[in-house]
Amino acid sequence: MKARLTITEVAEQLGVSPKTVARWERVGKIRKPKRDWRGWRVYDETDLEQIKEFHEAVFEV
């Protein structure tokens, strides 16, 4: 079963705010996730991996 993460859970894993993740989505840096019946963003493992790759590319250490 694939993980179903909220925007807050994704943001916490990356060390950024949920608003940052939403902004990346809005400006097209990451693809839009599916939404649940309430309209809330729902991220799966594939979404999380893609976002992590983007985050690592932007915030290289």
Coordinates of C-alpha atoms in Angstrom, one line a residue:
M1 CA 0.0 0.0 0.0
K2 CA 1.3 3.4 -0.9
A3 CA 1.8 6.1 1.7
R4 CA -0.8 8.9 1.8
L5 CA 0.9 12.0 3.1
T6 CA -0.5 15.5 3.8
I7 CA 1.3 18.6 2.7
T8 CA 2.4 19.2 6.3
E9 CA 4.0 15.7 6.5
V10 CA 5.8 16.2 3.2
A11 CA 7.1 19.6 4.4
E12 CA 8.3 18.2 7.7
Q13 CA 10.3 15.5 6.0
L14 CA 12.0 18.2 3.9
G15 CA 12.5 20.8 6.6
V16 CA 10.4 23.5 4.8
S17 CA 7.0 25.0 5.5
P18 CA 3.8 23.7 3.9
K19 CA 3.5 27.1 2.2
T20 CA 6.8 26.4 0.5
V21 CA 5.6 23.1 -0.9
A22 CA 2.3 24.7 -2.1
R23 CA 4.3 27.5 -3.8
W24 CA 6.5 25.0 -5.6
E25 CA 3.3 23.4 -6.9
R26 CA 1.7 26.7 -7.8
V27 CA 4.7 27.9 -9.9
G28 CA 5.1 24.5 -11.6
K29 CA 8.3 23.3 -9.9
I30 CA 6.6 20.1 -8.7
R31 CA 3.5 18.4 -10.2
K32 CA 0.1 18.8 -8.6
P33 CA -0.8 15.9 -6.2
K34 CA -4.2 14.2 -6.1
R35 CA -6.8 15.5 -3.8
D36 CA -9.0 13.6 -1.4
W37 CA -12.8 14.0 -1.1
R38 CA -12.3 17.2 1.1
G39 CA -10.0 18.8 -1.5
W40 CA -6.9 18.3 0.6
R41 CA -3.6 17.5 -1.2
V42 CA -2.6 13.8 -0.9
Y43 CA 0.9 12.8 -1.7
D44 CA 2.0 9.3 -2.5
E45 CA 5.5 7.8 -2.4
T46 CA 6.1 8.8 -6.1
D47 CA 5.2 12.4 -5.4
L48 CA 7.4 12.5 -2.3
E49 CA 10.4 11.1 -4.2
Q50 CA 10.0 13.7 -7.0
I51 CA 9.7 16.5 -4.4
K52 CA 12.8 15.3 -2.6
E53 CA 14.8 15.2 -5.8
F54 CA 13.7 18.8 -6.6
H55 CA 14.5 19.9 -3.0
E56 CA 18.0 18.3 -3.2
A57 CA 18.7 20.0 -6.5
V58 CA 17.7 23.4 -5.2
F59 CA 19.3 23.1 -1.8
E60 CA 22.6 21.3 -2.6
V61 CA 24.8 21.0 0.5

